[in-house]
Structures are given as C-alpha cells and as structure tokens.
mmCIF file with all atom_site columns, C-alpha atoms in Angstrom:
data_model
loop_
_atom_site.group_PDB
_atom_site.id
_atom_site.type_symbol
_atom_site.label_atom_id
_atom_site.label_alt_id
_atom_site.label_comp_id
_atom_site.label_asym_id
_atom_site.label_entity_id
_atom_site.label_seq_id
_atom_site.pdbx_PDB_ins_code
_atom_site.Cartn_x
_atom_site.Cartn_y
_atom_site.Cartn_z
_atom_site.occupancy
_atom_site.B_iso_or_equiv
_atom_site.pdbx_formal_charge
_atom_site.auth_seq_id
_atom_site.auth_comp_id
_atom_site.auth_asym_id
_atom_site.auth_atom_id
_atom_site.pdbx_PDB_model_num
ATOM 1   C CA . MET L 1 1   ? 2.614   -78.210 -4.259  1.00 79.00 ? 1   MET L CA 1
ATOM 2   C CA . THR L 1 2   ? -0.187  -75.627 -4.440  1.00 93.00 ? 2   THR L CA 1
ATOM 3   C CA . ASN L 1 3   ? -2.436  -74.936 -7.380  1.00 96.00 ? 3   ASN L CA 1
ATOM 4   C CA . ILE L 1 4   ? -1.993  -71.212 -7.978  1.00 98.00 ? 4   ILE L CA 1
ATOM 5   C CA . GLY L 1 5   ? -3.932  -69.102 -10.466 1.00 98.00 ? 5   GLY L CA 1
ATOM 6   C CA . ILE L 1 6   ? -2.596  -65.722 -11.523 1.00 97.00 ? 6   ILE L CA 1
ATOM 7   C CA . LEU L 1 7   ? -5.044  -63.270 -13.066 1.00 97.00 ? 7   LEU L CA 1
ATOM 8   C CA . GLY L 1 8   ? -3.060  -61.027 -15.420 1.00 94.00 ? 8   GLY L CA 1
ATOM 9   C CA . THR L 1 9   ? -0.323  -61.977 -17.867 1.00 91.00 ? 9   THR L CA 1
ATOM 10  C CA . GLY L 1 10  ? 1.755   -58.771 -17.883 1.00 92.00 ? 10  GLY L CA 1
ATOM 11  C CA . ARG L 1 11  ? 5.212   -58.338 -16.382 1.00 92.00 ? 11  ARG L CA 1
ATOM 12  C CA . VAL L 1 12  ? 3.958   -58.817 -12.817 1.00 95.00 ? 12  VAL L CA 1
ATOM 13  C CA . GLY L 1 13  ? 1.936   -61.938 -13.459 1.00 95.00 ? 13  GLY L CA 1
ATOM 14  C CA . ALA L 1 14  ? 4.513   -63.554 -15.710 1.00 94.00 ? 14  ALA L CA 1
ATOM 15  C CA . ASN L 1 15  ? 7.305   -62.806 -13.289 1.00 95.00 ? 15  ASN L CA 1
ATOM 16  C CA . LEU L 1 16  ? 5.428   -64.352 -10.327 1.00 97.00 ? 16  LEU L CA 1
ATOM 17  C CA . ALA L 1 17  ? 4.387   -67.339 -12.414 1.00 96.00 ? 17  ALA L CA 1
ATOM 18  C CA . GLY L 1 18  ? 7.971   -68.194 -13.337 1.00 95.00 ? 18  GLY L CA 1
ATOM 19  C CA . LYS L 1 19  ? 9.252   -68.070 -9.783  1.00 96.00 ? 19  LYS L CA 1
ATOM 20  C CA . LEU L 1 20  ? 6.321   -69.948 -8.230  1.00 97.00 ? 20  LEU L CA 1
ATOM 21  C CA . PHE L 1 21  ? 6.520   -72.639 -10.918 1.00 96.00 ? 21  PHE L CA 1
ATOM 22  C CA . ALA L 1 22  ? 10.308  -72.985 -10.237 1.00 95.00 ? 22  ALA L CA 1
ATOM 23  C CA . ALA L 1 23  ? 9.461   -73.416 -6.528  1.00 96.00 ? 23  ALA L CA 1
ATOM 24  C CA . GLY L 1 24  ? 7.349   -76.464 -7.402  1.00 96.00 ? 24  GLY L CA 1
ATOM 25  C CA . HIS L 1 25  ? 3.822   -75.093 -7.601  1.00 96.00 ? 25  HIS L CA 1
ATOM 26  C CA . HIS L 1 26  ? 1.333   -75.742 -10.329 1.00 96.00 ? 26  HIS L CA 1
ATOM 27  C CA . VAL L 1 27  ? 0.662   -72.369 -11.952 1.00 97.00 ? 27  VAL L CA 1
ATOM 28  C CA . THR L 1 28  ? -2.017  -71.212 -14.376 1.00 95.00 ? 28  THR L CA 1
ATOM 29  C CA . LEU L 1 29  ? -1.931  -67.761 -15.927 1.00 95.00 ? 29  LEU L CA 1
ATOM 30  C CA . GLY L 1 30  ? -5.376  -66.341 -16.537 1.00 94.00 ? 30  GLY L CA 1
ATOM 31  C CA . SER L 1 31  ? -5.664  -64.169 -19.604 1.00 88.00 ? 31  SER L CA 1
ATOM 32  C CA . ARG L 1 32  ? -8.401  -62.328 -21.480 1.00 78.00 ? 32  ARG L CA 1
ATOM 33  C CA . GLY L 1 33  ? -7.549  -63.607 -24.960 1.00 68.00 ? 33  GLY L CA 1
ATOM 34  C CA . SER L 1 34  ? -4.528  -62.485 -26.977 1.00 51.00 ? 34  SER L CA 1
ATOM 35  C CA . GLU L 1 35  ? -2.640  -61.667 -23.719 1.00 55.00 ? 35  GLU L CA 1
ATOM 36  C CA . ASP L 1 36  ? -1.417  -65.258 -23.545 1.00 57.00 ? 36  ASP L CA 1
ATOM 37  C CA . THR L 1 37  ? 0.272   -64.918 -26.957 1.00 56.00 ? 37  THR L CA 1
ATOM 38  C CA . ALA L 1 38  ? 2.126   -61.840 -25.741 1.00 55.00 ? 38  ALA L CA 1
ATOM 39  C CA . ALA L 1 39  ? 3.145   -63.600 -22.543 1.00 57.00 ? 39  ALA L CA 1
ATOM 40  C CA . ARG L 1 40  ? 4.504   -66.578 -24.506 1.00 56.00 ? 40  ARG L CA 1
ATOM 41  C CA . ALA L 1 41  ? 6.479   -64.252 -26.726 1.00 45.00 ? 41  ALA L CA 1
ATOM 42  C CA . ALA L 1 42  ? 7.944   -62.600 -23.615 1.00 58.00 ? 42  ALA L CA 1
ATOM 43  C CA . GLY L 1 43  ? 9.489   -65.922 -22.583 1.00 68.00 ? 43  GLY L CA 1
ATOM 44  C CA . VAL L 1 44  ? 7.078   -67.479 -20.126 1.00 79.00 ? 44  VAL L CA 1
ATOM 45  C CA . ASP L 1 45  ? 8.043   -71.079 -19.406 1.00 82.00 ? 45  ASP L CA 1
ATOM 46  C CA . PRO L 1 46  ? 6.065   -73.232 -21.916 1.00 84.00 ? 46  PRO L CA 1
ATOM 47  C CA . ARG L 1 47  ? 5.174   -75.673 -19.087 1.00 85.00 ? 47  ARG L CA 1
ATOM 48  C CA . ILE L 1 48  ? 3.081   -72.951 -17.389 1.00 92.00 ? 48  ILE L CA 1
ATOM 49  C CA . ALA L 1 49  ? -0.588  -73.350 -18.275 1.00 91.00 ? 49  ALA L CA 1
ATOM 50  C CA . PHE L 1 50  ? -2.889  -70.673 -19.686 1.00 93.00 ? 50  PHE L CA 1
ATOM 51  C CA . ALA L 1 51  ? -6.633  -70.444 -19.346 1.00 93.00 ? 51  ALA L CA 1
ATOM 52  C CA . ASP L 1 52  ? -9.309  -67.741 -19.327 1.00 93.00 ? 52  ASP L CA 1
ATOM 53  C CA . GLN L 1 53  ? -9.582  -65.826 -16.079 1.00 95.00 ? 53  GLN L CA 1
ATOM 54  C CA . ARG L 1 54  ? -12.860 -67.485 -14.975 1.00 96.00 ? 54  ARG L CA 1
ATOM 55  C CA . THR L 1 55  ? -11.418 -70.976 -15.435 1.00 96.00 ? 55  THR L CA 1
ATOM 56  C CA . THR L 1 56  ? -8.173  -69.917 -13.729 1.00 96.00 ? 56  THR L CA 1
ATOM 57  C CA . ALA L 1 57  ? -10.041 -68.614 -10.670 1.00 97.00 ? 57  ALA L CA 1
ATOM 58  C CA . HIS L 1 58  ? -12.316 -71.672 -10.530 1.00 97.00 ? 58  HIS L CA 1
ATOM 59  C CA . THR L 1 59  ? -9.564  -74.310 -10.712 1.00 96.00 ? 59  THR L CA 1
ATOM 60  C CA . ALA L 1 60  ? -6.941  -72.668 -8.426  1.00 98.00 ? 60  ALA L CA 1
ATOM 61  C CA . ASP L 1 61  ? -6.610  -73.105 -4.679  1.00 97.00 ? 61  ASP L CA 1
ATOM 62  C CA . ILE L 1 62  ? -4.986  -69.682 -4.317  1.00 98.00 ? 62  ILE L CA 1
ATOM 63  C CA . VAL L 1 63  ? -5.546  -66.808 -6.732  1.00 98.00 ? 63  VAL L CA 1
ATOM 64  C CA . ILE L 1 64  ? -3.193  -63.819 -7.306  1.00 98.00 ? 64  ILE L CA 1
ATOM 65  C CA . ASN L 1 65  ? -4.655  -60.598 -8.615  1.00 98.00 ? 65  ASN L CA 1
ATOM 66  C CA . ALA L 1 66  ? -2.077  -59.086 -11.012 1.00 97.00 ? 66  ALA L CA 1
ATOM 67  C CA . THR L 1 67  ? -4.602  -57.238 -13.150 1.00 96.00 ? 67  THR L CA 1
ATOM 68  C CA . PRO L 1 68  ? -4.452  -53.444 -13.586 1.00 95.00 ? 68  PRO L CA 1
ATOM 69  C CA . GLY L 1 69  ? -5.582  -52.006 -10.263 1.00 95.00 ? 69  GLY L CA 1
ATOM 70  C CA . ASP L 1 70  ? -7.911  -49.422 -11.738 1.00 95.00 ? 70  ASP L CA 1
ATOM 71  C CA . SER L 1 71  ? -10.106 -52.183 -13.213 1.00 95.00 ? 71  SER L CA 1
ATOM 72  C CA . SER L 1 72  ? -9.486  -55.029 -10.720 1.00 97.00 ? 72  SER L CA 1
ATOM 73  C CA . LEU L 1 73  ? -12.597 -54.459 -8.672  1.00 97.00 ? 73  LEU L CA 1
ATOM 74  C CA . ASP L 1 74  ? -14.953 -54.798 -11.594 1.00 96.00 ? 74  ASP L CA 1
ATOM 75  C CA . ARG L 1 75  ? -13.101 -57.814 -13.017 1.00 95.00 ? 75  ARG L CA 1
ATOM 76  C CA . LEU L 1 76  ? -12.921 -59.757 -9.759  1.00 97.00 ? 76  LEU L CA 1
ATOM 77  C CA . THR L 1 77  ? -16.431 -58.905 -8.559  1.00 97.00 ? 77  THR L CA 1
ATOM 78  C CA . GLY L 1 78  ? -17.590 -60.818 -11.622 1.00 96.00 ? 78  GLY L CA 1
ATOM 79  C CA . LEU L 1 79  ? -15.671 -63.870 -10.297 1.00 97.00 ? 79  LEU L CA 1
ATOM 80  C CA . ARG L 1 80  ? -17.367 -63.896 -6.885  1.00 97.00 ? 80  ARG L CA 1
ATOM 81  C CA . THR L 1 81  ? -18.533 -67.547 -7.200  1.00 98.00 ? 81  THR L CA 1
ATOM 82  C CA . GLU L 1 82  ? -15.185 -68.802 -8.477  1.00 98.00 ? 82  GLU L CA 1
ATOM 83  C CA . LEU L 1 83  ? -13.289 -67.048 -5.665  1.00 98.00 ? 83  LEU L CA 1
ATOM 84  C CA . SER L 1 84  ? -15.549 -68.128 -2.821  1.00 98.00 ? 84  SER L CA 1
ATOM 85  C CA . GLY L 1 85  ? -13.668 -69.807 0.023   1.00 97.00 ? 85  GLY L CA 1
ATOM 86  C CA . LYS L 1 86  ? -10.277 -69.110 -1.500  1.00 98.00 ? 86  LYS L CA 1
ATOM 87  C CA . ILE L 1 87  ? -7.286  -66.931 -0.659  1.00 98.00 ? 87  ILE L CA 1
ATOM 88  C CA . LEU L 1 88  ? -6.976  -63.936 -3.026  1.00 98.00 ? 88  LEU L CA 1
ATOM 89  C CA . ILE L 1 89  ? -3.534  -62.334 -2.956  1.00 98.00 ? 89  ILE L CA 1
ATOM 90  C CA . ASP L 1 90  ? -3.819  -58.777 -4.189  1.00 98.00 ? 90  ASP L CA 1
ATOM 91  C CA . VAL L 1 91  ? -0.548  -57.314 -5.499  1.00 98.00 ? 91  VAL L CA 1
ATOM 92  C CA . SER L 1 92  ? -2.086  -54.464 -7.551  1.00 98.00 ? 92  SER L CA 1
ATOM 93  C CA . ASN L 1 93  ? -2.264  -50.743 -6.930  1.00 97.00 ? 93  ASN L CA 1
ATOM 94  C CA . ALA L 1 94  ? -5.344  -48.823 -8.037  1.00 97.00 ? 94  ALA L CA 1
ATOM 95  C CA . THR L 1 95  ? -4.111  -45.531 -9.479  1.00 96.00 ? 95  THR L CA 1
ATOM 96  C CA . ARG L 1 96  ? -4.947  -42.974 -12.168 1.00 94.00 ? 96  ARG L CA 1
ATOM 97  C CA . ASP L 1 97  ? -2.072  -42.094 -14.446 1.00 91.00 ? 97  ASP L CA 1
ATOM 98  C CA . ALA L 1 98  ? -0.373  -38.722 -14.608 1.00 90.00 ? 98  ALA L CA 1
ATOM 99  C CA . ASP L 1 99  ? 0.381   -37.164 -17.993 1.00 90.00 ? 99  ASP L CA 1
ATOM 100 C CA . ASP L 1 100 ? 3.595   -39.145 -18.332 1.00 91.00 ? 100 ASP L CA 1
ATOM 101 C CA . GLY L 1 101 ? 1.842   -42.434 -17.736 1.00 88.00 ? 101 GLY L CA 1
ATOM 102 C CA . LEU L 1 102 ? 3.225   -42.970 -14.224 1.00 89.00 ? 102 LEU L CA 1
ATOM 103 C CA . PRO L 1 103 ? 0.878   -43.243 -11.197 1.00 91.00 ? 103 PRO L CA 1
ATOM 104 C CA . GLY L 1 104 ? -0.622  -39.894 -10.289 1.00 92.00 ? 104 GLY L CA 1
ATOM 105 C CA . ASP L 1 105 ? -3.551  -40.309 -7.895  1.00 95.00 ? 105 ASP L CA 1
ATOM 106 C CA . LEU L 1 106 ? -5.165  -43.072 -5.928  1.00 97.00 ? 106 LEU L CA 1
ATOM 107 C CA . CYS L 1 107 ? -8.484  -44.471 -7.194  1.00 97.00 ? 107 CYS L CA 1
ATOM 108 C CA . TYR L 1 108 ? -9.721  -45.038 -3.662  1.00 97.00 ? 108 TYR L CA 1
ATOM 109 C CA . PRO L 1 109 ? -8.397  -42.280 -1.345  1.00 95.00 ? 109 PRO L CA 1
ATOM 110 C CA . GLY L 1 110 ? -9.387  -42.968 2.233   1.00 95.00 ? 110 GLY L CA 1
ATOM 111 C CA . SER L 1 111 ? -9.704  -46.632 1.429   1.00 97.00 ? 111 SER L CA 1
ATOM 112 C CA . SER L 1 112 ? -7.860  -49.193 -0.696  1.00 98.00 ? 112 SER L CA 1
ATOM 113 C CA . LEU L 1 113 ? -8.327  -51.658 -3.522  1.00 98.00 ? 113 LEU L CA 1
ATOM 114 C CA . ALA L 1 114 ? -7.812  -54.539 -1.035  1.00 98.00 ? 114 ALA L CA 1
ATOM 115 C CA . GLU L 1 115 ? -10.569 -53.275 1.220   1.00 98.00 ? 115 GLU L CA 1
ATOM 116 C CA . LYS L 1 116 ? -12.915 -52.820 -1.697  1.00 98.00 ? 116 LYS L CA 1
ATOM 117 C CA . LEU L 1 117 ? -12.178 -56.342 -2.866  1.00 98.00 ? 117 LEU L CA 1
ATOM 118 C CA . GLN L 1 118 ? -12.768 -57.808 0.612   1.00 98.00 ? 118 GLN L CA 1
ATOM 119 C CA . ARG L 1 119 ? -16.082 -55.976 0.891   1.00 98.00 ? 119 ARG L CA 1
ATOM 120 C CA . ALA L 1 120 ? -17.186 -57.123 -2.615  1.00 98.00 ? 120 ALA L CA 1
ATOM 121 C CA . LEU L 1 121 ? -15.977 -60.677 -1.969  1.00 98.00 ? 121 LEU L CA 1
ATOM 122 C CA . PRO L 1 122 ? -17.047 -61.487 1.605   1.00 98.00 ? 122 PRO L CA 1
ATOM 123 C CA . ASP L 1 123 ? -16.478 -65.253 1.187   1.00 98.00 ? 123 ASP L CA 1
ATOM 124 C CA . THR L 1 124 ? -12.926 -64.762 -0.049  1.00 98.00 ? 124 THR L CA 1
ATOM 125 C CA . HIS L 1 125 ? -9.849  -64.215 2.163   1.00 98.00 ? 125 HIS L CA 1
ATOM 126 C CA . VAL L 1 126 ? -8.085  -61.183 0.674   1.00 98.00 ? 126 VAL L CA 1
ATOM 127 C CA . VAL L 1 127 ? -4.447  -60.658 1.554   1.00 98.00 ? 127 VAL L CA 1
ATOM 128 C CA . LYS L 1 128 ? -2.552  -57.579 0.334   1.00 98.00 ? 128 LYS L CA 1
ATOM 129 C CA . THR L 1 129 ? 1.198   -57.854 -0.293  1.00 98.00 ? 129 THR L CA 1
ATOM 130 C CA . LEU L 1 130 ? 4.062   -57.242 -2.766  1.00 98.00 ? 130 LEU L CA 1
ATOM 131 C CA . ASN L 1 131 ? 2.654   -53.878 -3.908  1.00 98.00 ? 131 ASN L CA 1
ATOM 132 C CA . THR L 1 132 ? 5.390   -51.599 -2.564  1.00 97.00 ? 132 THR L CA 1
ATOM 133 C CA . MET L 1 133 ? 8.197   -52.462 -4.961  1.00 96.00 ? 133 MET L CA 1
ATOM 134 C CA . LEU L 1 134 ? 9.048   -52.739 -8.647  1.00 95.00 ? 134 LEU L CA 1
ATOM 135 C CA . PHE L 1 135 ? 7.942   -56.034 -10.123 1.00 95.00 ? 135 PHE L CA 1
ATOM 136 C CA . MET L 1 136 ? 11.402  -57.587 -10.440 1.00 95.00 ? 136 MET L CA 1
ATOM 137 C CA . VAL L 1 137 ? 11.999  -57.237 -6.706  1.00 97.00 ? 137 VAL L CA 1
ATOM 138 C CA . MET L 1 138 ? 8.929   -59.393 -5.972  1.00 98.00 ? 138 MET L CA 1
ATOM 139 C CA . THR L 1 139 ? 10.806  -62.496 -6.958  1.00 97.00 ? 139 THR L CA 1
ATOM 140 C CA . ALA L 1 140 ? 14.384  -61.454 -6.244  1.00 97.00 ? 140 ALA L CA 1
ATOM 141 C CA . PRO L 1 141 ? 14.484  -59.412 -3.031  1.00 98.00 ? 141 PRO L CA 1
ATOM 142 C CA . GLU L 1 142 ? 18.028  -60.597 -2.327  1.00 97.00 ? 142 GLU L CA 1
ATOM 143 C CA . THR L 1 143 ? 19.314  -58.554 -5.233  1.00 96.00 ? 143 THR L CA 1
ATOM 144 C CA . LEU L 1 144 ? 18.874  -55.239 -3.413  1.00 97.00 ? 144 LEU L CA 1
ATOM 145 C CA . ALA L 1 145 ? 21.838  -53.860 -1.489  1.00 95.00 ? 145 ALA L CA 1
ATOM 146 C CA . THR L 1 146 ? 19.589  -53.115 1.512   1.00 94.00 ? 146 THR L CA 1
ATOM 147 C CA . PRO L 1 147 ? 17.296  -55.858 2.876   1.00 94.00 ? 147 PRO L CA 1
ATOM 148 C CA . PRO L 1 148 ? 13.823  -54.919 1.624   1.00 97.00 ? 148 PRO L CA 1
ATOM 149 C CA . THR L 1 149 ? 10.433  -55.183 3.406   1.00 98.00 ? 149 THR L CA 1
ATOM 150 C CA . VAL L 1 150 ? 7.317   -56.843 2.137   1.00 98.00 ? 150 VAL L CA 1
ATOM 151 C CA . TYR L 1 151 ? 4.143   -55.874 3.939   1.00 98.00 ? 151 TYR L CA 1
ATOM 152 C CA . VAL L 1 152 ? 1.163   -58.163 4.569   1.00 98.00 ? 152 VAL L CA 1
ATOM 153 C CA . SER L 1 153 ? -2.424  -57.053 5.307   1.00 98.00 ? 153 SER L CA 1
ATOM 154 C CA . GLY L 1 154 ? -5.488  -59.277 5.827   1.00 98.00 ? 154 GLY L CA 1
ATOM 155 C CA . ASP L 1 155 ? -8.252  -60.184 8.211   1.00 98.00 ? 155 ASP L CA 1
ATOM 156 C CA . ASP L 1 156 ? -7.717  -63.925 8.215   1.00 98.00 ? 156 ASP L CA 1
ATOM 157 C CA . GLU L 1 157 ? -4.648  -65.119 10.174  1.00 98.00 ? 157 GLU L CA 1
ATOM 158 C CA . ASN L 1 158 ? -4.493  -68.532 8.518   1.00 98.00 ? 158 ASN L CA 1
ATOM 159 C CA . ALA L 1 159 ? -4.631  -66.935 5.072   1.00 98.00 ? 159 ALA L CA 1
ATOM 160 C CA . LYS L 1 160 ? -1.785  -64.653 5.993   1.00 98.00 ? 160 LYS L CA 1
ATOM 161 C CA . LYS L 1 161 ? 0.289   -67.620 7.195   1.00 98.00 ? 161 LYS L CA 1
ATOM 162 C CA . THR L 1 162 ? -0.281  -69.369 3.883   1.00 98.00 ? 162 THR L CA 1
ATOM 163 C CA . VAL L 1 163 ? 0.730   -66.227 2.004   1.00 98.00 ? 163 VAL L CA 1
ATOM 164 C CA . THR L 1 164 ? 3.836   -65.854 4.124   1.00 98.00 ? 164 THR L CA 1
ATOM 165 C CA . GLY L 1 165 ? 4.815   -69.343 3.074   1.00 97.00 ? 165 GLY L CA 1
ATOM 166 C CA . LEU L 1 166 ? 4.494   -68.377 -0.565  1.00 98.00 ? 166 LEU L CA 1
ATOM 167 C CA . LEU L 1 167 ? 6.595   -65.284 0.044   1.00 98.00 ? 167 LEU L CA 1
ATOM 168 C CA . THR L 1 168 ? 9.432   -67.458 1.322   1.00 98.00 ? 168 THR L CA 1
ATOM 169 C CA . ASP L 1 169 ? 9.141   -69.455 -1.895  1.00 97.00 ? 169 ASP L CA 1
ATOM 170 C CA . LEU L 1 170 ? 9.686   -66.171 -3.719  1.00 98.00 ? 170 LEU L CA 1
ATOM 171 C CA . GLY L 1 171 ? 12.900  -65.534 -1.786  1.00 97.00 ? 171 GLY L CA 1
ATOM 172 C CA . TRP L 1 172 ? 11.671  -63.400 1.098   1.00 98.00 ? 172 TRP L CA 1
ATOM 173 C CA . GLN L 1 173 ? 13.353  -64.093 4.427   1.00 97.00 ? 173 GLN L CA 1
ATOM 174 C CA . PRO L 1 174 ? 11.108  -64.065 7.523   1.00 97.00 ? 174 PRO L CA 1
ATOM 175 C CA . ALA L 1 175 ? 12.845  -60.979 8.930   1.00 96.00 ? 175 ALA L CA 1
ATOM 176 C CA . TRP L 1 176 ? 11.848  -59.037 5.781   1.00 98.00 ? 176 TRP L CA 1
ATOM 177 C CA . ILE L 1 177 ? 8.110   -59.847 6.137   1.00 98.00 ? 177 ILE L CA 1
ATOM 178 C CA . GLU L 1 178 ? 6.063   -57.301 8.098   1.00 98.00 ? 178 GLU L CA 1
ATOM 179 C CA . ASP L 1 179 ? 2.460   -58.231 9.067   1.00 98.00 ? 179 ASP L CA 1
ATOM 180 C CA . LEU L 1 180 ? 0.636   -54.942 9.512   1.00 98.00 ? 180 LEU L CA 1
ATOM 181 C CA . GLY L 1 181 ? -2.664  -56.430 10.704  1.00 98.00 ? 181 GLY L CA 1
ATOM 182 C CA . GLY L 1 182 ? -6.131  -56.319 9.201   1.00 98.00 ? 182 GLY L CA 1
ATOM 183 C CA . ILE L 1 183 ? -7.087  -55.561 5.616   1.00 98.00 ? 183 ILE L CA 1
ATOM 184 C CA . SER L 1 184 ? -7.686  -51.860 6.462   1.00 98.00 ? 184 SER L CA 1
ATOM 185 C CA . THR L 1 185 ? -3.896  -51.472 6.822   1.00 98.00 ? 185 THR L CA 1
ATOM 186 C CA . ALA L 1 186 ? -3.623  -51.993 3.049   1.00 98.00 ? 186 ALA L CA 1
ATOM 187 C CA . ARG L 1 187 ? -4.621  -48.372 2.568   1.00 97.00 ? 187 ARG L CA 1
ATOM 188 C CA . ALA L 1 188 ? -1.251  -47.386 4.027   1.00 97.00 ? 188 ALA L CA 1
ATOM 189 C CA . THR L 1 189 ? 0.815   -49.595 1.740   1.00 98.00 ? 189 THR L CA 1
ATOM 190 C CA . GLU L 1 190 ? -1.302  -48.722 -1.322  1.00 98.00 ? 190 GLU L CA 1
ATOM 191 C CA . ALA L 1 191 ? -0.646  -45.030 -0.617  1.00 97.00 ? 191 ALA L CA 1
ATOM 192 C CA . MET L 1 192 ? 3.113   -45.773 -0.787  1.00 95.00 ? 192 MET L CA 1
ATOM 193 C CA . ILE L 1 193 ? 2.732   -46.022 -4.580  1.00 94.00 ? 193 ILE L CA 1
ATOM 194 C CA . LEU L 1 194 ? 2.581   -42.234 -4.711  1.00 95.00 ? 194 LEU L CA 1
ATOM 195 C CA . VAL L 1 195 ? 6.329   -42.051 -3.965  1.00 95.00 ? 195 VAL L CA 1
ATOM 196 C CA . VAL L 1 196 ? 7.200   -44.411 -6.787  1.00 91.00 ? 196 VAL L CA 1
ATOM 197 C CA . PRO L 1 197 ? 6.805   -42.080 -9.826  1.00 91.00 ? 197 PRO L CA 1
ATOM 198 C CA . HIS L 1 198 ? 8.992   -39.439 -8.247  1.00 94.00 ? 198 HIS L CA 1
ATOM 199 C CA . ILE L 1 199 ? 11.759  -41.979 -7.716  1.00 93.00 ? 199 ILE L CA 1
ATOM 200 C CA . LEU L 1 200 ? 11.416  -43.306 -11.257 1.00 92.00 ? 200 LEU L CA 1
ATOM 201 C CA . ARG L 1 201 ? 11.559  -39.841 -12.761 1.00 94.00 ? 201 ARG L CA 1
ATOM 202 C CA . ARG L 1 202 ? 14.802  -39.057 -10.909 1.00 94.00 ? 202 ARG L CA 1
ATOM 203 C CA . HIS L 1 203 ? 16.589  -42.424 -11.097 1.00 93.00 ? 203 HIS L CA 1
ATOM 204 C CA . GLY L 1 204 ? 14.983  -44.378 -13.913 1.00 91.00 ? 204 GLY L CA 1
ATOM 205 C CA . PHE L 1 205 ? 13.549  -47.884 -13.886 1.00 89.00 ? 205 PHE L CA 1
ATOM 206 C CA . LYS L 1 206 ? 15.933  -49.411 -11.346 1.00 93.00 ? 206 LYS L CA 1
ATOM 207 C CA . PRO L 1 207 ? 14.870  -52.050 -8.821  1.00 94.00 ? 207 PRO L CA 1
ATOM 208 C CA . PHE L 1 208 ? 13.811  -50.746 -5.417  1.00 93.00 ? 208 PHE L CA 1
ATOM 209 C CA . ALA L 1 209 ? 11.337  -51.314 -2.611  1.00 96.00 ? 209 ALA L CA 1
ATOM 210 C CA . VAL L 1 210 ? 9.707   -49.041 -0.019  1.00 93.00 ? 210 VAL L CA 1
ATOM 211 C CA . SER L 1 211 ? 11.157  -50.648 3.097   1.00 94.00 ? 211 SER L CA 1
ATOM 212 C CA . LEU L 1 212 ? 11.276  -50.399 6.848   1.00 91.00 ? 212 LEU L CA 1
ATOM 213 C CA . SER L 1 213 ? 14.643  -49.874 8.551   1.00 89.00 ? 213 SER L CA 1
ATOM 214 C CA . ARG L 1 214 ? 15.213  -50.601 12.218  1.00 86.00 ? 214 ARG L CA 1
#
C-alpha cells in the first residue's frame, strides 16, 4: 500500500482517487476549501480522506498533480518543501481556452508544464503521464475498442518504474505503456492536447485516447 496524495478534487482527481483506493492504496484528496464538499456530492468514496493541499503534499509518499494546468506551476512551486524528495505525477495539460471553453493554445509552447515543474522543483522527481486521454480512460483503458497508449516521461528511472506500477493498478497493461525518455519528451505529449478539442467538437464527449499503433 502506498500513501498517495492527489492535488485537485475535480473529475480527474476524484476518478483517480477512486480507482487507486480500490487498488488498496491510502489516498488523500487535497482541496482548497469548498472543493471537498463538491467532490463528496459527486460520489467520492467516503473512506477517502480530504485535507488541504499543503497537508496532502506533506503527508503523501507520491503526489499526483490534477490541478488546472494553467495554474499548476504557481500552486506547486509554493509546495517546494512538501514535495522535496518525492515523486510528482503530473497528469495536467497547461492550456488557454478557446472561445467555446475547450483547449485552444499551449501555455508553454516550446516547453511543457512538466519541464517547468521539474525546473522549479529540482528535489522532486516529476513524471508526466495520463495526459493524452479523456479522464474516464485513465482508470478504464480496457473499455476502448482499440488498445490505448499511455506515455511516460521523466528523468529518474526509478520514479518511472514506480509510476508504471501505479499505472498497472489503474488497469494499464505493460504493452500499452510507452516510456518516451526524459522529462523534455513531455512537450510532445502535452502538445497532443491540441487535437482533443477538434475531436470533441465533431464527436462529442466520448472516451478516447491519443494512441500509438504498431
């Protein structure tokens, strides 16, 4: 059992919390106040703990960033001490919204949120993953008709191995996990978000992932 803290109590954070808790991990959702009430109302398992984000980051062994990507860097830089020496799994995409509220442009063209986080948190092992799919696929990849791909980027090999183990707990088969290399490769997967709004506008909010076929 691993002590996992999830920063962010929206659909992504709540979805991950439920599956990881069911897999036997101790999970704490880190909120910024009234967010925990909304998450409870949305059906989060009452056995999952809630705390403020600083406490969540401090007490967890592994932290998942599921906060809005356009504000993640500021939020997490303020938790530098709490995140020191820990694995930070970044599943967010940093984008600016188009007029219809869907992702329009990248916040960090020529770079990535994951790279920015790693630079701002040099004592933390940042691993980028799960950011190339709709949130429901993160915890139920087997529901897609075509085997999906989950990409992994990070500079620390041991951290990536640990994250790969958590991915299997979420239902990802080893053949579906693609290690791209160092954290700089996250700029490629973060750029994949730009295809998502076009798919959603044409087909609606149906589960899909941006995958690799061989």
